[in-house]
mmCIF file of C-alpha atoms and ligand atoms in Angstrom:
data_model
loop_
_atom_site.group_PDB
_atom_site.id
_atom_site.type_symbol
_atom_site.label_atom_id
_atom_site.label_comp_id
_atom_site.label_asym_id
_atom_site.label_seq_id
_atom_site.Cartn_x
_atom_site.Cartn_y
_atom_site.Cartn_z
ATOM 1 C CA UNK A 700 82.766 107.572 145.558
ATOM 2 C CA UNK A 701 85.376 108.091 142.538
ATOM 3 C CA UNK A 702 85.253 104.887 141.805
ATOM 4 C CA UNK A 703 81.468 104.312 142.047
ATOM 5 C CA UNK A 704 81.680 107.352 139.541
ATOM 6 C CA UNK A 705 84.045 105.970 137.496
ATOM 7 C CA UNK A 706 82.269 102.678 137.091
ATOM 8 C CA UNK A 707 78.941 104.339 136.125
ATOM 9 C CA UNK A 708 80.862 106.181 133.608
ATOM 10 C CA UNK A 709 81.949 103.382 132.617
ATOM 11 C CA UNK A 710 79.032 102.118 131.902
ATOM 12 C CA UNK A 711 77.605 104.931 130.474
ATOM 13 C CA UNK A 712 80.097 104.664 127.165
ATOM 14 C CA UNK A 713 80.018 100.926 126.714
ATOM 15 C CA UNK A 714 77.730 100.900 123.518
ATOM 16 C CA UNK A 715 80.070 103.724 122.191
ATOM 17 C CA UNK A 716 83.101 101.183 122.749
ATOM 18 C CA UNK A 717 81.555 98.353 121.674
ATOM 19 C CA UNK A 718 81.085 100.420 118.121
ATOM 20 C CA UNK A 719 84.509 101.131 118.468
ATOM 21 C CA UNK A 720 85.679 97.624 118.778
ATOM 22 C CA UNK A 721 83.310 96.460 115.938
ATOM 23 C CA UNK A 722 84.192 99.250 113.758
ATOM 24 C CA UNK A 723 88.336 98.222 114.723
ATOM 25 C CA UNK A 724 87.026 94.382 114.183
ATOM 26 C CA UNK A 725 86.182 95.408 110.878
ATOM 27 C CA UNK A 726 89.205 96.913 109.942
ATOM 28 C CA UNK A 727 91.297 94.575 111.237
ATOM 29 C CA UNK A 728 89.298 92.148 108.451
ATOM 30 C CA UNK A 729 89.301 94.167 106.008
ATOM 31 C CA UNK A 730 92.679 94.644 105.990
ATOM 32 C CA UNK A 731 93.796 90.896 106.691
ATOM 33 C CA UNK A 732 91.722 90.194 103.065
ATOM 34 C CA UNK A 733 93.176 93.420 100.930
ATOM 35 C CA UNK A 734 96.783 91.751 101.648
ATOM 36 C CA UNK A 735 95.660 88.960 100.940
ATOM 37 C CA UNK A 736 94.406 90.195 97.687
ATOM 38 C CA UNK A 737 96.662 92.685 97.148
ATOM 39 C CA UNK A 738 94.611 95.569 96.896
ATOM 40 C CA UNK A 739 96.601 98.342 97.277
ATOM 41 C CA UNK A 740 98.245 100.598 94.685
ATOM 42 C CA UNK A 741 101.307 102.565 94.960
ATOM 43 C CA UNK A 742 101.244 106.486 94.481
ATOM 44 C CA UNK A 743 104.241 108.279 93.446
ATOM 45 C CA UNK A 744 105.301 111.761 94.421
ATOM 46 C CA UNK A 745 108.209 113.579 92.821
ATOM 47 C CA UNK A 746 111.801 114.735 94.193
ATOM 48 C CA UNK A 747 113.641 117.265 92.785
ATOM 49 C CA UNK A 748 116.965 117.727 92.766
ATOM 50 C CA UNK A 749 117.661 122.032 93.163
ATOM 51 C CA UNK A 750 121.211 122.330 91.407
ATOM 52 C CA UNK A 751 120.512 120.337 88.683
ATOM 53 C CA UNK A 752 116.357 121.385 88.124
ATOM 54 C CA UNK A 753 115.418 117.755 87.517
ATOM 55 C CA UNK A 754 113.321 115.252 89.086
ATOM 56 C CA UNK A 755 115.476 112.564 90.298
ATOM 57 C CA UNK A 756 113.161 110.569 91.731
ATOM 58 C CA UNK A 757 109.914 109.743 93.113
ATOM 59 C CA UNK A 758 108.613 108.353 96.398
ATOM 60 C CA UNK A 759 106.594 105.183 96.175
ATOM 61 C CA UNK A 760 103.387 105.905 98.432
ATOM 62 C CA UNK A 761 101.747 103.171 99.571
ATOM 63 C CA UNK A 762 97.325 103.609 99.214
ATOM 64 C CA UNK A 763 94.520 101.187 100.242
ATOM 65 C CA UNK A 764 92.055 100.745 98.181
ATOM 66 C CA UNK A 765 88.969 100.145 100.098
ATOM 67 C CA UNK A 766 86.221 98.412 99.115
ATOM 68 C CA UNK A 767 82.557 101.513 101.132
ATOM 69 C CA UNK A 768 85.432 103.556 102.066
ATOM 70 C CA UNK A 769 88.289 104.381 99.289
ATOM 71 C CA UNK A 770 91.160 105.456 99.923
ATOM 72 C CA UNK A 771 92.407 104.705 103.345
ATOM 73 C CA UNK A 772 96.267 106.277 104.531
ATOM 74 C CA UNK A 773 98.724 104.576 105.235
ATOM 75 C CA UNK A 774 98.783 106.788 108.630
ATOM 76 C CA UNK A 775 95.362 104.719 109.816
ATOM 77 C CA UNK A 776 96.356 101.366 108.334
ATOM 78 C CA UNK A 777 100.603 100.669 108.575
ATOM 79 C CA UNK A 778 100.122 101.217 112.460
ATOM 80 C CA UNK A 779 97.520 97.765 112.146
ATOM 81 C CA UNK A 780 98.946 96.397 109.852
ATOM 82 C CA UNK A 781 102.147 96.292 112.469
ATOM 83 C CA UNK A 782 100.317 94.737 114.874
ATOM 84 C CA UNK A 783 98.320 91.931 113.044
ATOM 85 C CA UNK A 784 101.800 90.548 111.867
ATOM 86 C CA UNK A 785 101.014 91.751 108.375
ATOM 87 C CA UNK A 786 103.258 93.901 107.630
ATOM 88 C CA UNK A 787 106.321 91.773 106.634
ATOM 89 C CA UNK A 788 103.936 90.816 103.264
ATOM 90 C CA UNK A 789 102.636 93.747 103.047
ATOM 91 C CA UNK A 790 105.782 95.595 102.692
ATOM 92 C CA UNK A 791 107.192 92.952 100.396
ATOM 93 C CA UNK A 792 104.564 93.710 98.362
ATOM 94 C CA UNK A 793 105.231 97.175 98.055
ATOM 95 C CA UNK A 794 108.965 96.389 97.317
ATOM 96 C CA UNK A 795 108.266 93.874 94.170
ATOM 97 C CA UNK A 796 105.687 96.730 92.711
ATOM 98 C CA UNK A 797 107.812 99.826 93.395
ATOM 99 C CA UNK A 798 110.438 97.876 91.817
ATOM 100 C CA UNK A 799 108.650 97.116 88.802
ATOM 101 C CA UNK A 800 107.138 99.842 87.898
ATOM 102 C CA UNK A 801 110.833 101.705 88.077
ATOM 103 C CA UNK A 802 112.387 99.368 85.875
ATOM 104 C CA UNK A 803 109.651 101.417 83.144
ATOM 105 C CA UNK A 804 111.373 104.819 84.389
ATOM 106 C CA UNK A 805 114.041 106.860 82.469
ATOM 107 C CA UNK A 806 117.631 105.314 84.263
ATOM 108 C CA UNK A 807 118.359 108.655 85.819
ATOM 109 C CA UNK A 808 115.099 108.605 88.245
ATOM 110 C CA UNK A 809 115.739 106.387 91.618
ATOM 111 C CA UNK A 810 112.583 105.042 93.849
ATOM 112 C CA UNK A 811 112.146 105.608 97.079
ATOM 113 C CA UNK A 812 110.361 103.161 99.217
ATOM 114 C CA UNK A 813 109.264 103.456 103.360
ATOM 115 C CA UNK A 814 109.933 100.240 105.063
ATOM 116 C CA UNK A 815 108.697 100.294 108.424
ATOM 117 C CA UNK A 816 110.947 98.834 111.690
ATOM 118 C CA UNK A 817 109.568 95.743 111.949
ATOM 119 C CA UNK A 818 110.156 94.886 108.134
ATOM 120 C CA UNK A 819 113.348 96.428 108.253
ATOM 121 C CA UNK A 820 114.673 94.315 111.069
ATOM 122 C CA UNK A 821 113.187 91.371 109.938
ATOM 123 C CA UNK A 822 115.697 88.691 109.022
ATOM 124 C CA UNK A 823 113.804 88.648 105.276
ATOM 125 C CA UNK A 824 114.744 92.068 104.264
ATOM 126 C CA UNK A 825 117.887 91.771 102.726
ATOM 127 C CA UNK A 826 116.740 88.586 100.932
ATOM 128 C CA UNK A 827 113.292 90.625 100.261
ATOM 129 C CA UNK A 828 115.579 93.359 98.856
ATOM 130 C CA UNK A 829 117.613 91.058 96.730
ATOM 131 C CA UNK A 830 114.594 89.350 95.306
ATOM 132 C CA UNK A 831 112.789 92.348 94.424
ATOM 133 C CA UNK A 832 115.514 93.885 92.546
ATOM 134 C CA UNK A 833 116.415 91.093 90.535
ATOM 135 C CA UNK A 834 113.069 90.282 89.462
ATOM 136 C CA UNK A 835 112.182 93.608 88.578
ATOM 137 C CA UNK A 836 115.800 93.894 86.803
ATOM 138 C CA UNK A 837 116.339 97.364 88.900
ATOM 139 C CA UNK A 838 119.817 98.432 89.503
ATOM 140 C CA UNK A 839 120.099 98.432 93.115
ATOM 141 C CA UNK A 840 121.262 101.916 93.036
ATOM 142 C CA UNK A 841 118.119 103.061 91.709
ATOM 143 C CA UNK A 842 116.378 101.892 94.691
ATOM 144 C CA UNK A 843 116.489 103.729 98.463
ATOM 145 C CA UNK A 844 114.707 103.157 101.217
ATOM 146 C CA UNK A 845 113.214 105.151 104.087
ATOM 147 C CA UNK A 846 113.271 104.718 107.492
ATOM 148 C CA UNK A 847 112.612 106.012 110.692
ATOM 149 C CA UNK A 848 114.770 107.177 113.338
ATOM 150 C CA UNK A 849 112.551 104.597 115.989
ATOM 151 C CA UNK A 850 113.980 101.769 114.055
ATOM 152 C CA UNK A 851 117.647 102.757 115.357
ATOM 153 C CA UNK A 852 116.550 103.756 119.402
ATOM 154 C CA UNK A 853 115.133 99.981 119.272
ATOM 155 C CA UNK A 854 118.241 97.862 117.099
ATOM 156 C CA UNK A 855 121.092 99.624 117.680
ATOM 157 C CA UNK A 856 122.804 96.793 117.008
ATOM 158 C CA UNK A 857 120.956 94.846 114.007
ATOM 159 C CA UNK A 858 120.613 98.050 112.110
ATOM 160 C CA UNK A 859 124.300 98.827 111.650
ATOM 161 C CA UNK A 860 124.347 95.347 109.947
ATOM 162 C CA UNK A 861 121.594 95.861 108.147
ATOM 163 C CA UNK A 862 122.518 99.097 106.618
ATOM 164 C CA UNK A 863 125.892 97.656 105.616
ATOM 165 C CA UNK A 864 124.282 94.331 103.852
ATOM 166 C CA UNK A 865 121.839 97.197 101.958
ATOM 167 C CA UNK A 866 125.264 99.081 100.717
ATOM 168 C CA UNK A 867 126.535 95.945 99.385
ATOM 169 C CA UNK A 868 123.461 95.610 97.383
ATOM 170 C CA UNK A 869 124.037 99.638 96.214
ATOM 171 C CA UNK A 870 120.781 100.146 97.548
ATOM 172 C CA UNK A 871 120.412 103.559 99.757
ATOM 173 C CA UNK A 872 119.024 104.576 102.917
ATOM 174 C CA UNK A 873 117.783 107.415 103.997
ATOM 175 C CA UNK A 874 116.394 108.402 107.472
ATOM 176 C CA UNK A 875 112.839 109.748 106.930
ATOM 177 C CA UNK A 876 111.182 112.100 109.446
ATOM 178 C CA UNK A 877 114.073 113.689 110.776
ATOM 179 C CA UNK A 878 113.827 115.744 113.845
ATOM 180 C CA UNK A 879 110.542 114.025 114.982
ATOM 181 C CA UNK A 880 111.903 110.885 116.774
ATOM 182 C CA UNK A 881 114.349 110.122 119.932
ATOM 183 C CA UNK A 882 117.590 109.682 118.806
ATOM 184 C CA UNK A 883 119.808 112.041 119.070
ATOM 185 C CA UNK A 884 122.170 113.371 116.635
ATOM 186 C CA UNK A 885 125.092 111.174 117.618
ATOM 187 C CA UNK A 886 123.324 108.360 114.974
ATOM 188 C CA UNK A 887 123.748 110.259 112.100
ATOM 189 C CA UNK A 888 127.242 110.007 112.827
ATOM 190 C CA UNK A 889 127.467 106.145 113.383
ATOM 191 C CA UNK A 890 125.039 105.254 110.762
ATOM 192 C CA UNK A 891 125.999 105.394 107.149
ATOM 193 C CA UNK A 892 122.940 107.432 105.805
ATOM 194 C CA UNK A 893 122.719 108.767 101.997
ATOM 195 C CA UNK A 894 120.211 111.366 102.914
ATOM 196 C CA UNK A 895 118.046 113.222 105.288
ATOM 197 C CA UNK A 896 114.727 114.092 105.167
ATOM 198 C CA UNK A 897 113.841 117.119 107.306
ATOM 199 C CA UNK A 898 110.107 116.691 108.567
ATOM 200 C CA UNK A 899 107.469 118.538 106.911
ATOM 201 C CA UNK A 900 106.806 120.379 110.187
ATOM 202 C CA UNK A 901 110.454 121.619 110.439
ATOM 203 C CA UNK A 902 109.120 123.228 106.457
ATOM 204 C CA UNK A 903 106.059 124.153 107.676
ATOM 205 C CA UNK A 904 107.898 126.901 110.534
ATOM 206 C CA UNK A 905 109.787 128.326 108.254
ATOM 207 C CA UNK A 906 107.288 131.182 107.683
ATOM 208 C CA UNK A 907 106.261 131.174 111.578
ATOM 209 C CA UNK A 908 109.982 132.055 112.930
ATOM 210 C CA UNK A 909 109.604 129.477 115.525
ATOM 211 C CA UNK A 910 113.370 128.054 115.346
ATOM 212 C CA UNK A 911 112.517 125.851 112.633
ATOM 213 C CA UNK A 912 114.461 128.242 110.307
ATOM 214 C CA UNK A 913 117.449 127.937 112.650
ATOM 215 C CA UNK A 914 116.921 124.000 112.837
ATOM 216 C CA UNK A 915 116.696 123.452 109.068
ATOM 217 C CA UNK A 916 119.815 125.675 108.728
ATOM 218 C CA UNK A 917 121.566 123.369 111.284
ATOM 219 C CA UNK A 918 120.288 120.090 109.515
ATOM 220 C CA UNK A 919 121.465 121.114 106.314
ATOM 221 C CA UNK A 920 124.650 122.505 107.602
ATOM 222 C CA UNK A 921 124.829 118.897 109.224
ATOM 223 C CA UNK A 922 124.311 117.052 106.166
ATOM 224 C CA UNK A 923 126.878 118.371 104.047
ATOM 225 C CA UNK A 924 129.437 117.968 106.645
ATOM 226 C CA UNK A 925 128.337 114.250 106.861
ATOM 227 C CA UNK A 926 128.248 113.745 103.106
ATOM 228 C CA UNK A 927 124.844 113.454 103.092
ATOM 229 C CA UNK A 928 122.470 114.434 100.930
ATOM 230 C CA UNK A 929 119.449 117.333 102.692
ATOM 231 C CA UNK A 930 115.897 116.668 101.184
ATOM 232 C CA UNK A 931 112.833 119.063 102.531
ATOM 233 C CA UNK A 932 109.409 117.173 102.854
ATOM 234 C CA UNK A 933 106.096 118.716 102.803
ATOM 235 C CA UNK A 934 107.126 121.977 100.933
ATOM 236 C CA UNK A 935 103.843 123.954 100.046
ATOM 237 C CA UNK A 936 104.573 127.413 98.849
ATOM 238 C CA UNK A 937 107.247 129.564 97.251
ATOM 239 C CA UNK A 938 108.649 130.443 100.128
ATOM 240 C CA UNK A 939 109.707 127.828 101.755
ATOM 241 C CA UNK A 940 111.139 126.673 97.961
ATOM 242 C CA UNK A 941 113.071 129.956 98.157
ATOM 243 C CA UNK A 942 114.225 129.613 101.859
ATOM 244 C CA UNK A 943 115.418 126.259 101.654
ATOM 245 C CA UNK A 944 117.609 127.094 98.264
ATOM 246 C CA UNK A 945 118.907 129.736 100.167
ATOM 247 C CA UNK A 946 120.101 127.277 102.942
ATOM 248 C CA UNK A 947 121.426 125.110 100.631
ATOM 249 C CA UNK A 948 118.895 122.239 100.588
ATOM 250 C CA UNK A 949 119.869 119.974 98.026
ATOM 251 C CA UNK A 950 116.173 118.824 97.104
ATOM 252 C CA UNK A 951 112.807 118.881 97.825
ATOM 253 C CA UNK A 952 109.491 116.686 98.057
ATOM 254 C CA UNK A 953 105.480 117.962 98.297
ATOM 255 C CA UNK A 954 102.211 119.774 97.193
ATOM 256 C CA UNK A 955 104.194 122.681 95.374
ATOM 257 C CA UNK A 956 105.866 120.060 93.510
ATOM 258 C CA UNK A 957 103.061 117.818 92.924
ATOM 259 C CA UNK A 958 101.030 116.211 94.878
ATOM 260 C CA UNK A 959 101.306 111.757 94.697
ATOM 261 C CA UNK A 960 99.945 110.360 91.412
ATOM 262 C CA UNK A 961 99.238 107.417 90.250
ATOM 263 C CA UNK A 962 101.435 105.113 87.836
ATOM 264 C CA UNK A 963 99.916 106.189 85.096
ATOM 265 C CA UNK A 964 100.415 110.283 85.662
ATOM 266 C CA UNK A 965 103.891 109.745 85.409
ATOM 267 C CA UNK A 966 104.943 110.015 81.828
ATOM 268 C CA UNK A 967 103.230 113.170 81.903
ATOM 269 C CA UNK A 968 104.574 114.211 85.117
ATOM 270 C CA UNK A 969 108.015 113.258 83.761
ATOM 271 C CA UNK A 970 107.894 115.173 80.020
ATOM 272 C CA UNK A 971 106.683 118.503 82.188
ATOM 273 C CA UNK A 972 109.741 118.515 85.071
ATOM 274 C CA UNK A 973 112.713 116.731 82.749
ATOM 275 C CA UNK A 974 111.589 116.716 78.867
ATOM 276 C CA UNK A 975 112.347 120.525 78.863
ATOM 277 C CA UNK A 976 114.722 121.002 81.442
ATOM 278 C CA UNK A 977 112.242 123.923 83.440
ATOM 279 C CA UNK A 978 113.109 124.995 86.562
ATOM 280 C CA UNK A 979 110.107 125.099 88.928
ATOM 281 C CA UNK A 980 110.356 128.547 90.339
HETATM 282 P P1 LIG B 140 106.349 109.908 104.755
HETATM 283 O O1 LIG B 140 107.193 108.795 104.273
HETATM 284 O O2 LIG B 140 107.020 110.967 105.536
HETATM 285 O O3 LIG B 140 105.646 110.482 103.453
HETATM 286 C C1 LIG B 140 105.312 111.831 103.280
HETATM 287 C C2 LIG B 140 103.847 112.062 103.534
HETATM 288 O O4 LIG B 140 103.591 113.466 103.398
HETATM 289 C C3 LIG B 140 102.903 111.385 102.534
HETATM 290 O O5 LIG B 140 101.687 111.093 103.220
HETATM 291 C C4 LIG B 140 102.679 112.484 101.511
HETATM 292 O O6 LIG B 140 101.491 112.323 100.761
HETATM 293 C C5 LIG B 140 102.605 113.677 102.405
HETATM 294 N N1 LIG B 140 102.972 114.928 101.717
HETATM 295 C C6 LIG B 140 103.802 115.094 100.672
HETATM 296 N N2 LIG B 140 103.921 116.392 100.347
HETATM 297 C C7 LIG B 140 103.147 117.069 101.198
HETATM 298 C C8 LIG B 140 102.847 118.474 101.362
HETATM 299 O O7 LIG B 140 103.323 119.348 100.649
HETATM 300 N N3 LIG B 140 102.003 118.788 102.381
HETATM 301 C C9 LIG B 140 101.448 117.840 103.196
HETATM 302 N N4 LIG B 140 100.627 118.248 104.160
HETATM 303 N N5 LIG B 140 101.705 116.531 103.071
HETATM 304 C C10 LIG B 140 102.551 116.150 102.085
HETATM 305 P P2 LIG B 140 100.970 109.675 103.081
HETATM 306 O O8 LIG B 140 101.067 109.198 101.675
HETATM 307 O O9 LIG B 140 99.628 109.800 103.715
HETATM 308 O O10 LIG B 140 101.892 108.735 103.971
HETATM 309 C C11 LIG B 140 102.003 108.928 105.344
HETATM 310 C C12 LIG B 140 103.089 108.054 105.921
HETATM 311 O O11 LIG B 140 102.734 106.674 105.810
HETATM 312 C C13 LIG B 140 104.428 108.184 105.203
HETATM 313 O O12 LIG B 140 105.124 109.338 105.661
HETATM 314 C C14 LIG B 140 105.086 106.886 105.617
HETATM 315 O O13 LIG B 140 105.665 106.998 106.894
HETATM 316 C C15 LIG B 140 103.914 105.937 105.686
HETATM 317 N N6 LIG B 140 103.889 105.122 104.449
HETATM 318 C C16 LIG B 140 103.444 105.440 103.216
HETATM 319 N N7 LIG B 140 103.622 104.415 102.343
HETATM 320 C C17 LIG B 140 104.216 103.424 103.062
HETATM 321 C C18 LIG B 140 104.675 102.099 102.731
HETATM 322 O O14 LIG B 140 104.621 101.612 101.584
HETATM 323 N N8 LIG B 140 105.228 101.366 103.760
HETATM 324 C C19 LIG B 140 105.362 101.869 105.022
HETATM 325 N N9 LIG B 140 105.908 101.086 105.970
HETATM 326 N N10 LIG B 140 104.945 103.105 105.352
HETATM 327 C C20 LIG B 140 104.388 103.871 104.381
HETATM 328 MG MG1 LIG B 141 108.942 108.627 103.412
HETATM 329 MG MG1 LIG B 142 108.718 111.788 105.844
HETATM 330 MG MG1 LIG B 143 106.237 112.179 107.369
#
């Protein structure tokens, strides 16, 4: 009788699926012809160093530019873009125009760019790397690139290798997310990260006393005894800025900041955090 249930329930939401697979269809076209002709931009989002007051960089955010519905994140589209093979261009993509467009910056400000586990382990990275760096004329020590902690539970291995072939380039890596994954802490001992990222959610309990206070404290404290450098994401009010000075945080990324801009914001965005030397709070 369950089943005869099920069934007719079944039934009941096939023209709601069959929207939902046309509306996925859709996507999955849309998206195959935006990589095809490139239309994306890349939003940038500052990170500033606390001891020295500066910005000293700026994350590379990657946007869709869609044709009825805008703006699409990265959130809805990297996940499909995974799966329909396209992300190896896609990413490439990214890499060339982050590049580029930091090449324009003051030498002092690095990019930071996402690369996903499948592009990362792809036996094209390094080359992709290489390529994008020399045709953009960036010093490879301006350029570091974020990854996820699922990219070392699946390679092991591969990733070890990788990371050392990105060193020898003088490019950086830093594991993004941290605290949200499966690994456990033992990686940040046998992988040669720059940085850390500490997950926006981590910031975001600082002002619930949840633990997160105790669990920032503890990735900091872990970062500086690995030689790494601690950088808080998603930091929203004054607070949390004030906090995570106080535990030693050695930069920090979000809205407080600034939110992402475009290319174009970030003269201006530049002149206001380095031109005078201002502190931010
Ligand atoms: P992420 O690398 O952890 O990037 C940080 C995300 O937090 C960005 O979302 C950023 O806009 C957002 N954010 C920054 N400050 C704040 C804040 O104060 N509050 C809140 N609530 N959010 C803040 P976005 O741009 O939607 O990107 C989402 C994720 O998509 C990124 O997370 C990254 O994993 C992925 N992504 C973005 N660009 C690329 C790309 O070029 N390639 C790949 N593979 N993934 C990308
Ligand atoms: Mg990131
Ligand atoms: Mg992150
Ligand atoms: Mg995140």
């Amino acid at each position: 009788r369950a089943k005869a249930e099920a069934r007719g329930s079944f039934r009941f939401f096939e023209p709601e699926m069959d929207a939902r697979l046309r509306a996925r269809r859709e996507l999955e076209r849309d998206l195959r012809e935006a990589v095809a002709e490139e239309a994306f931009d890349l939003h940038y989002q500052p990170i500033y160093d606390l001891s020295a007051e500066r910005v000293c960089g700026f994350e590379a955010l990657l946007r869709w530019r869609h044709p009825r519905r805008g703006f699409v994140s990265p959130a809805e589209f990297i996940p499909l873009a995974e799966e329909l093979g396209l992300i190896v261009p896609l990413g490439e993509w990214v890499l060339r125009r982050a590049c580029l467009q930091a090449s324009r910056w003051p030498d002092e400000l690095k990019v930071a760019v996402n690369v996903s586990a499948v592009q990362f382990t792809s036996a094209r990275l390094i080359s992709a790397v290489r390529d994008a760096l020399l045709a953009a004329g960036l010093p490879g020590r301006r350029l570091e690139l974020e990854i996820t902690e699922s990219v070392l539970v699946a390679n092991p291995g591969t990733t070890t290798a990788i990371l050392h072939s990105l060193k020898s380039l003088g490019v950086r890596v830093s594991m993004d997310d941290f605290g949200t994954g499966y690994s456990s802490l033992s990686y940040l001992r046998s992988f040669p990260f720059d940085k850390i990222k500490i997950d926006q959610s981590f910031v975001r309990g600082l002002e619930a006393s949840d633990g997160s206070g105790h669990i920032v404290r503890a990735v900091i404290g872990l970062g500086a005894n690995l030689g790494m450098t601690t950088t808080a994401e998603g930091v929203e009010t004054a607070d949390q800025l004030q906090r995570l000075r106080d535990e030693g945080c050695d930069e920090v990324q979000g809205y407080l900041i600034s939110r992402p801009v475009p290319a174009a914001d970030l003269p201006a965005l530049i002149r206001r955090f380095n031109g005078e030397r201002r502190a931010i709070a």
